[in-house]
XYZ file of C-alpha atoms in Angstrom:
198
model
C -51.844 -342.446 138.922
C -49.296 -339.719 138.899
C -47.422 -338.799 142.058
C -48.106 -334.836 142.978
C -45.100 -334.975 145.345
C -45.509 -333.163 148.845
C -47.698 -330.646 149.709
C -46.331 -327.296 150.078
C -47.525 -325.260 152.557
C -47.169 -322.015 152.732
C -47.062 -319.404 155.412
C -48.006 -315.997 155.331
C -46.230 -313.601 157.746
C -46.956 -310.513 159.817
C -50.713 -310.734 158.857
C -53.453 -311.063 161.467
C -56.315 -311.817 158.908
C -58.414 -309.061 159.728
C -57.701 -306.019 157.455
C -57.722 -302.897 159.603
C -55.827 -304.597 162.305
C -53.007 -305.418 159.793
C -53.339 -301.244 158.530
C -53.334 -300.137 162.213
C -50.068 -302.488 163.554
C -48.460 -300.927 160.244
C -48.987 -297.358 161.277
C -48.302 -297.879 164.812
C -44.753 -299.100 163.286
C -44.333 -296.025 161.026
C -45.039 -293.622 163.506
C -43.283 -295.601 166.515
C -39.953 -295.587 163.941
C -40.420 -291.611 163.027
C -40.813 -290.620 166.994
C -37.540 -292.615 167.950
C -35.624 -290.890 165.082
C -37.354 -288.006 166.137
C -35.569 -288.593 169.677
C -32.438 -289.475 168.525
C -32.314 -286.358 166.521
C -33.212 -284.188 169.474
C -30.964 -285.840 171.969
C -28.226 -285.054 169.241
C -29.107 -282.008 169.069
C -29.416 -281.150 172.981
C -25.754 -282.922 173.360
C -24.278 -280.114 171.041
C -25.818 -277.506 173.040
C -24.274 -279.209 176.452
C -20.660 -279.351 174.731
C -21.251 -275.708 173.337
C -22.473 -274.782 176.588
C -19.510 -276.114 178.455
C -16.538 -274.341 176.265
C -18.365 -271.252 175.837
C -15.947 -268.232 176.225
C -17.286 -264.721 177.795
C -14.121 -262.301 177.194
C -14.835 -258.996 179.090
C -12.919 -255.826 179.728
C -12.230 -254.381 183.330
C -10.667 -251.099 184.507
C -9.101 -250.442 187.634
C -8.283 -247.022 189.016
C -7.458 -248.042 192.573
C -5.565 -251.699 193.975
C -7.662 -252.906 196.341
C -5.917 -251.816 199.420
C -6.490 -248.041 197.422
C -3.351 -247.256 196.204
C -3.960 -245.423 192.876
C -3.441 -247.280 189.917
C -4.646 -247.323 186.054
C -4.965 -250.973 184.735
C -7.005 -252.237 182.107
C -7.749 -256.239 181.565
C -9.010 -258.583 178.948
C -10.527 -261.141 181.577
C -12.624 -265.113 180.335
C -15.429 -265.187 182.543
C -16.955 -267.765 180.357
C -16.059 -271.660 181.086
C -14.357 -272.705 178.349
C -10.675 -271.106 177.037
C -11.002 -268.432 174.368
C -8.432 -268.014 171.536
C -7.754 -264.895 171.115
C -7.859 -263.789 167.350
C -7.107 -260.682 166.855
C -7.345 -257.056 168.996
C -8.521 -253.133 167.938
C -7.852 -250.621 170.536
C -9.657 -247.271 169.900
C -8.624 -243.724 172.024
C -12.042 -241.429 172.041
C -12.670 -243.436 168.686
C -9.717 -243.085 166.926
C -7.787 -246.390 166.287
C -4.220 -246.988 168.132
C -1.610 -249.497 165.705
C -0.023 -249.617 169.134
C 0.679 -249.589 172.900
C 2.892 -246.712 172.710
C 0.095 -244.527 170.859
C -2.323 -245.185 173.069
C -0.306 -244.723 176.095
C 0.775 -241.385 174.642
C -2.352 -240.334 173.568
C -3.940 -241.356 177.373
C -1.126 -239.811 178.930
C -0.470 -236.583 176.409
C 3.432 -237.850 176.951
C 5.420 -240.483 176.283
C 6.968 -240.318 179.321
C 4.477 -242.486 180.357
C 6.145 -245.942 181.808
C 3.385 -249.070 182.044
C 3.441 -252.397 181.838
C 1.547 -254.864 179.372
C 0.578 -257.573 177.821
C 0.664 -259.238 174.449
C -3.755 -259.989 174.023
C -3.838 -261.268 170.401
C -2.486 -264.688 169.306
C -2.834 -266.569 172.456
C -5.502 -268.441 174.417
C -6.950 -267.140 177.549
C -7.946 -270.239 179.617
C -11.620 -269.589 181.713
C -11.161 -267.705 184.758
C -7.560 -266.003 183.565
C -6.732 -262.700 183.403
C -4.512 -260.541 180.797
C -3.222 -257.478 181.952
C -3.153 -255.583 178.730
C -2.333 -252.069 180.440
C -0.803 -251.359 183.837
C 0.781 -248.503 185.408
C 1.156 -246.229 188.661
C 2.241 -242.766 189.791
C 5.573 -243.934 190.598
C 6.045 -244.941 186.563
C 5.338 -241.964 185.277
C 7.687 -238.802 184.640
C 5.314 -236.509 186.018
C 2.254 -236.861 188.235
C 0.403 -235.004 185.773
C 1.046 -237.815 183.463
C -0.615 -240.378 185.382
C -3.694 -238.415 186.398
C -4.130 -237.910 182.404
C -3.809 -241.231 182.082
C -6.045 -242.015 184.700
C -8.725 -239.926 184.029
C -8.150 -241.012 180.188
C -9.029 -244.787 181.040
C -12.997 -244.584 180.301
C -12.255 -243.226 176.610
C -10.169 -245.944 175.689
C -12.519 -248.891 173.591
C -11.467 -251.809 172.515
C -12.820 -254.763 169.738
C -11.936 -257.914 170.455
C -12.356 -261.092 168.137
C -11.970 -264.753 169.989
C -13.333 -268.132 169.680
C -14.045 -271.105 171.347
C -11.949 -275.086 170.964
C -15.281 -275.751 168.517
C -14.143 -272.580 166.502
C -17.434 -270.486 167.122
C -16.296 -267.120 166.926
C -17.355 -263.837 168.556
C -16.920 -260.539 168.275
C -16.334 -258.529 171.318
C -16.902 -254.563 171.559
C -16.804 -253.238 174.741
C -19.178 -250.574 173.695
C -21.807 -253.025 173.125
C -23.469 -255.095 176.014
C -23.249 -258.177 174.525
C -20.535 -260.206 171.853
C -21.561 -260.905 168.596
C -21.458 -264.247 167.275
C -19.712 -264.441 164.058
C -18.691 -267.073 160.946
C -14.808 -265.899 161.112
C -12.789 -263.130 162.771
C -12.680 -260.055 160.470
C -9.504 -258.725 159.810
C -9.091 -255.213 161.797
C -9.024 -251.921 159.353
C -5.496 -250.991 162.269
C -4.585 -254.074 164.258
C -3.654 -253.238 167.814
C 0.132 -254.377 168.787
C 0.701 -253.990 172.285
C-alpha cells in the first residue's frame, strides 16, 4: 500500500460562493477606490486654489489731486490691494496715448515745462508687499516754477495711463492696464514696445 502523504487542503480566498455576491463586493471595491482618488484629486485641487487665493496680488492705480486735509496736490500711486506681495515686472507709462521712456517726459509733457519739480518712485524691479503703496509721481504748487505749471499738471493727471506687468511668489503673472477694469492673467510678462524709467 503506497503512502499518499498528507492531505493538502486548499483555501480559496475573497470568494463568498455565491456568484453575483462575489461580482457585486468587486464593483463596490472598484468604484469605492475611483471615488477616493476622485477625492484626493479634488482636495488637491481645492488646496491650490486656497494657496493661489492667499498670494493673489491686485495692483491698482490711484490719483490724488488734494491731501486729505485739502491742500492741492498731484500724486499718482501704484498701490497692492490684493493679499499676497506682487513683483513688479516691468512698467509702460502712456501721456494721452503716447508712450513716455521716462519720468522727465512725462512730467514735461503733463506740465508743458520742465520746470516741473516732483518726487518719485522707482515701480519696476521690485516687490510691492500687500497693502503697500508706491508713490510713482508726487508734486505740489510750491515745486513748481510757475503756478501755471502745476495746474497743467494737475489737470493733466486723468490723461496719463499706465500698463503694468506683476506676478505673484507662485509666478502667475498679470497684466495690468489701467484702462481696463480688470488685469489680465498672462503666461509671462511681455516685454514693453518703450519701457517706462522713472
Amino acid at each position: 500500500m503506497v503512502d499518499a502523504g498528507p492531505e493538502i487542503e486548499a483555501h480559496h480566498h475573497g470568494h463568498t460562493g455565491h456568484r453575483w455576491l462575489d461580482i457585486l463586493l468587486g464593483v463596490s471595491a472598484m468604484i469605492i477606490s475611483v471615488a477616493s482618488l476622485f477625492l484626493a484629486v479634488h482636495h488637491g485641487h481645492t488646496m491650490e486654489k486656497m494657496v493661489e487665493a492667499s498670494t493673489w496680488p491686485y495692483i491698482e492705480i490711484s490719483f490724488s489731486n488734494a491731501t486729505v486735509d485739502g491742500r492741492p496736490v498731484a500724486k499718482l500711486d501704484v498701490i497692492n490691494s490684493g493679499v499676497g506681495p506682487a513683483r513688479i515686472e516691468t512698467t509702460e507709462m502712456f501721456f494721452q496715448g503716447k508712450p513716455m521712456a521716462s519720468r522727465h517726459a512725462l512730467v514735461k509733457a503733463m506740465a508743458r515745462s520742465d520746470q516741473m519739480n516732483v518726487l518719485s518712485s522707482t515701480v519696476s524691479d521690485r516687490v510691492l508687499r500687500a497693502g503697500d503703496t508706491i508713490p510713482a509721481l508726487q508734486t505740489d504748487p510750491g515745486m513748481a516754477a510757475s503756478p501755471a505749471y502745476f495746474q497743467h499738471f494737475q489737470e493733466n493727471l486723468s490723461q496719463v495711463t499706465s500698463r503694468i506687468c506683476y506676478c505673484s511668489v507662485l509666478e502667475q503673472c498679470w497684466l495690468r492696464d489701467s484702462r481696463q477694469p480688470k488685469p489680465e492673467k498672462v503666461k509671462a510678462c511681455p516685454k514693453p514696445a518703450v519701457p517706462y524709467e522713472s
